[in-house]
Amino acid sequence: MNIVLFSSLVRYCLAGAFLVLMIATVLAVRRGKGGLGAALGVAAMLSGGALAAEALVALTVRLAAPGAADFNEYRWVMLAPWGRIGLGLGAGAVIGIVALSWRASRGAPAWRRATMIGLRAGAAVGALVVFLQPAVELRQVAREPNRIAILIDDSRSMGLAEAPNGPTRIERTRQLIENSKATLATWEQNHKIDYYTFSETVSPTSPTGLINNTAQGKGTLIRKALETIRSRYEGRDLAGIVLISDGAATGGFVEDSGDGAVRDFLRSLDTRVHTVWAAREGLKDVAVAKVMADEFAFVRTVVRIDAMIRTTGMPARQIPVTLSTDGQPLRQKLVDLPSGDREVKVTFEVTPPRVGRYVYEVSVPVAAGEAVTTNNTRSFVVRVIRDKIRVLQVAGQPGWDVRALRQMLKSNPNVDLISFFILRTQDSISLVPNDEMSLIPFPTRELFEQELPSFDLIILQNFEFLPYGIGDYLENIRSYVDGGGGFAMLGGGASFTSGGYFGTPVAAALPVELYGPFDKGAVLDTAKFAPQLTDAGTMHPVTSLRYSAGDNLATWKALPQLEGVNLIAAAKPEATVLATHPKLKTRNGKPMPVITAMDYGKGRSLAVTTDSVWRWGFVAAARSGDNGRQYTKFWENAMGWLIQDPALHNLHVDSDAVEYTPGQPVRVTVRLVGRDYQPLPGGAVALVVKRGADPNRAEQVATAKVTVGDDGTVVHELGSAVTLTPGVYRVEAKAKIAGRDVEATDIFLVREGGTELDRPTGDPATLESIATTTRGSSLGPIDKLPSDLELDPPRIVRVDRRTDVELWSRPGLLILVIGLLGLEWLLRQRSGYL
C-alpha cells in the first residue's frame, strides 16, 4: 500500500477516536461520573497525542522525503541501542508518571484533573520518543505472485462411475475445473496456477490436457504426490495445494491423521492442502477382497483357504463362491451376503495331490450394475512340497515278497509306511473269542474313506478284497488314482483276476486287462522265467537299473529268475509294457506283460504280475559279487515314478518367483541332465510360454530356444519380446536325451500391481484428515471451487529502495514536550496544586 494513502487512513481513524472520546468525557463529567470522565479524558489525550504524532510523522515524511509517495511499504524501527529492555523501562516510567499525576490531582474537578493528567502523559510520551529514538523505514518492494498447485488424481479408480450411465470421476473432475473458471481467474490475479496429475508418479498437465486423460494409473500414491509437489517448490513460494481425488490411497499411506508419523509428515509440508472428493455415494460392487492361504503346503495334506468376500451398495442376496485350479472348479459354496458395505469369510479345504506349484482362483459372479469386474476373481500360488512318502501296504497274507517289500520300505527314512497283513478272515476257525485275540479288525472305513487321500502310494499285494467288505470302497481307490495318487498291484494267488478284480473300479485304473469269470483257461503260471525288457522298458524310469541302455540290459539279464506269474488278457492300449514273459502270450498273441505302467487321470498305476520280485534281493545277495541292491533300486524307481517325484525328471524349468507384476522381468532357469543325472552341456531346449488357467485352452504367447552351458543350466528372461499381461502362465520346456523326448513345466502368476481397485468406493475421511492437519479446507463432493479459499499471500522477493526517517530528532517534538509541560504547570498553578 502507498505510504501516503496509509498515513491518511491512520490520521482519519485517530481523529475520529479523539472526537468520540472528548464527547464521551464531557457527557460523563456533566452527569457527575468524575472517575469515568477522567479515564475517558486520559484516553482522549492519548489519542490526541497519537494524532499529533501521526501528523508529525506524515509532515516529517513529506518534508524529509519528498519521494515518499514512491514507497509502497514502511515499518517502525528504533534507532536507540536499548532494544526491548529500554522500551519496557520507558513504558514503565510513563505509567509511573501518569499514576503520580493521578494521585497528586485528587480533589480537583474532574475535567481539570483529566486535563492535567493528559498533559503530563503527553509530555512523558514525548520524552519516551526521544529516549527510544524511533524512525520510519520506508521501502519500495516488489512482490512476485506465488503458486497454487492443483493436484488431480488420475489413477484407475478415477475412471469408475457410480452409476452405469453416470459420469466417471475423472469426467466429474474435468467439469469441476470447467465450472471453476471464474474462481481460477480470481486466483490468477495474485497467484500462478500449476496443474498436475498423479498416480504412481506426478506429471505436469493443463486443463486441456485433462480432456484425453482416461485415468489409467495403477496406484493412488497421495503421500508421494504431496512430497513431490513440496520438493518442486522448495525454496519457492507456495500459496497452497488443491487435492482432487477419491481418497482411495494406496502405497502404505496411513489414513488416520492422528498417527504421529503421518501427522508430522503433513505438517512438514508447511502449506495448506484443500481437498475435493471426486467420488459420490451409490457405487455397487462385489469383490474377492482378500485370500488367506499358506504359501507352502505338504502334498496330500489338507490346505485351508480363507476368502473374504466384500459387498458394497448391493441388496442382501445369495451368491456362489467358486475355488478353481487349471481352469476347472474344485469347490463351490453358496454364501449369504448382507446388504450395505460388509465382508463375509468363506473357507475352502483342498488336498494337493502332487508336488509342484498350484495356481488357485477364488471367484464370484459379476452382478448387474457392478462398477468393477476385475476384482471378482483373485488368484494365488501355493507351493506344494513333500515331507515324507506316505505309503499304504495291504497284503492278503504273509509271504517272502511281502516281507521283502515291507523291510525295504521301513528301512527308507523318507517313507512313512502303514502296512496291514491279513492273518485271518471271518471264516477262519478260532478256539478263543475275538475280543481275547491280539489281532485288530481290519480298519476298512478308516483306510479307504477317511485316510485314503493322505497317502502318496497304495500297494495291494496278493490281496483279495471280497472277504473283507472292501467292495464298496474300490471306487474310492479308483478316484484316488484319477485325482493324482499312485497305485501298484503286485501278483499272487489273490491278485488281479484271481482276486476278483475283473469289472471293478480298481480294474479301470490298472494298466492291464483282466480275464473275466467266464473266460476259459488258467489265470496263474508257476514256472520260473527271466523277464525281458521291452524297448520302452530299456529307458523307462521304473526299469532303469543302470544309466546306459547297454548296461541296463546286461543288469536285467543277470538278475535271478522269477517264479510264477499272474496271467492277464492284455495290456491296455494306453499303457506302457516295460517287461514281458519270454514264453507266455496274451489272448491277442503278444508277449505276456510282467511289468506294466500307465498314467490314469492325474495319477499313475503299476502292475507287477508276479510275487517273486523278492528274489532280486534275497537270492541275488547270496551270489558271489552281488549285493542284491537291484531289488531296492527297482522299487525306489517305481515309487519315484508312481508319486511323480520331480527329482526323477531329466529336464527342469523354474521361474525365479511365483508372482510378478506386468512389465517385471521373468527369469526362468532351465536345467538339463542326462540319464546318469549329470549335467548335459550344450543341450538344446525349446521353450513355449502359454497364458491361461486351463492348460487345454491356454494361448501361446512366446517361444524361445536356449542352449544350456557346461553346468547344464541356462537362465532365460521371458517377456523381452512380448509384454506379459495379468494372468496364469505356463512355461513348457522340451528336449531330447539319447533320442528320448523329455518335458518339464513351470507355472507362475502375473498379477496387476497394487491394490488400486480393492476399495473402489474411495475414502473421504482420508481427504478430510489431510485438510484438517494442514489447516486447509475439506470441501467434500463439490461441483465448483469456492473463490474464498484461504491461500498464503505473495511474499516479498526484492527490496528496490530503502530509507529511514527519524522522528525523535525533530525540533517540533521538543517544542511539543516543553509546551505540554508548560501548560500542565500553568494549570496546576491556577488550580492551587503547586
PDB file of C-alpha atoms in Angstrom, residues 646-654 669-674 677 683-687 706 708 712 732-737 740-745:
ATOM      1  CA  PRO A 646      10.378 -84.197  -9.682  1.00  0.00           C
ATOM      2  CA  ALA A 647      13.831 -85.493  -8.759  1.00  0.00           C
ATOM      3  CA  LEU A 648      13.489 -88.166 -11.456  1.00  0.00           C
ATOM      4  CA  HIS A 649      12.984 -85.625 -14.207  1.00  0.00           C
ATOM      5  CA  ASN A 650      15.866 -85.003 -16.571  1.00  0.00           C
ATOM      6  CA  LEU A 651      14.607 -81.574 -17.523  1.00  0.00           C
ATOM      7  CA  HIS A 652      13.695 -78.854 -15.053  1.00  0.00           C
ATOM      8  CA  VAL A 653      12.380 -75.347 -15.625  1.00  0.00           C
ATOM      9  CA  ASP A 654      11.870 -72.979 -12.701  1.00  0.00           C
ATOM     10  CA  THR A 669      16.291 -71.336 -15.047  1.00  0.00           C
ATOM     11  CA  VAL A 670      16.487 -74.364 -17.333  1.00  0.00           C
ATOM     12  CA  ARG A 671      18.450 -77.394 -16.094  1.00  0.00           C
ATOM     13  CA  LEU A 672      19.134 -80.415 -18.272  1.00  0.00           C
ATOM     14  CA  VAL A 673      20.743 -83.638 -17.015  1.00  0.00           C
ATOM     15  CA  GLY A 674      21.450 -86.906 -18.782  1.00  0.00           C
ATOM     16  CA  TYR A 677      21.595 -87.315 -13.842  1.00  0.00           C
ATOM     17  CA  GLY A 683      21.861 -79.454 -24.741  1.00  0.00           C
ATOM     18  CA  ALA A 684      19.168 -77.642 -26.746  1.00  0.00           C
ATOM     19  CA  VAL A 685      15.855 -76.845 -25.042  1.00  0.00           C
ATOM     20  CA  ALA A 686      12.731 -75.421 -26.675  1.00  0.00           C
ATOM     21  CA  LEU A 687      10.563 -73.142 -24.520  1.00  0.00           C
ATOM     22  CA  VAL A 706      18.055 -71.971 -25.459  1.00  0.00           C
ATOM     23  CA  VAL A 708      22.466 -74.987 -21.599  1.00  0.00           C
ATOM     24  CA  GLY A 712      23.754 -77.972 -17.641  1.00  0.00           C
ATOM     25  CA  GLU A 732       6.723 -75.687 -21.225  1.00  0.00           C
ATOM     26  CA  ALA A 733      10.224 -76.967 -21.937  1.00  0.00           C
ATOM     27  CA  LYS A 734      11.114 -79.806 -24.304  1.00  0.00           C
ATOM     28  CA  ALA A 735      14.423 -81.507 -25.104  1.00  0.00           C
ATOM     29  CA  LYS A 736      15.856 -84.798 -26.346  1.00  0.00           C
ATOM     30  CA  ILE A 737      18.169 -87.035 -24.357  1.00  0.00           C
ATOM     31  CA  ARG A 740      14.092 -89.765 -25.922  1.00  0.00           C
ATOM     32  CA  ASP A 741      11.760 -86.765 -25.554  1.00  0.00           C
ATOM     33  CA  VAL A 742      11.733 -85.159 -22.098  1.00  0.00           C
ATOM     34  CA  GLU A 743       9.437 -82.390 -20.914  1.00  0.00           C
ATOM     35  CA  ALA A 744       9.091 -80.039 -17.968  1.00  0.00           C
ATOM     36  CA  THR A 745       6.536 -77.411 -16.981  1.00  0.00           C
TER      37      THR A 745
END
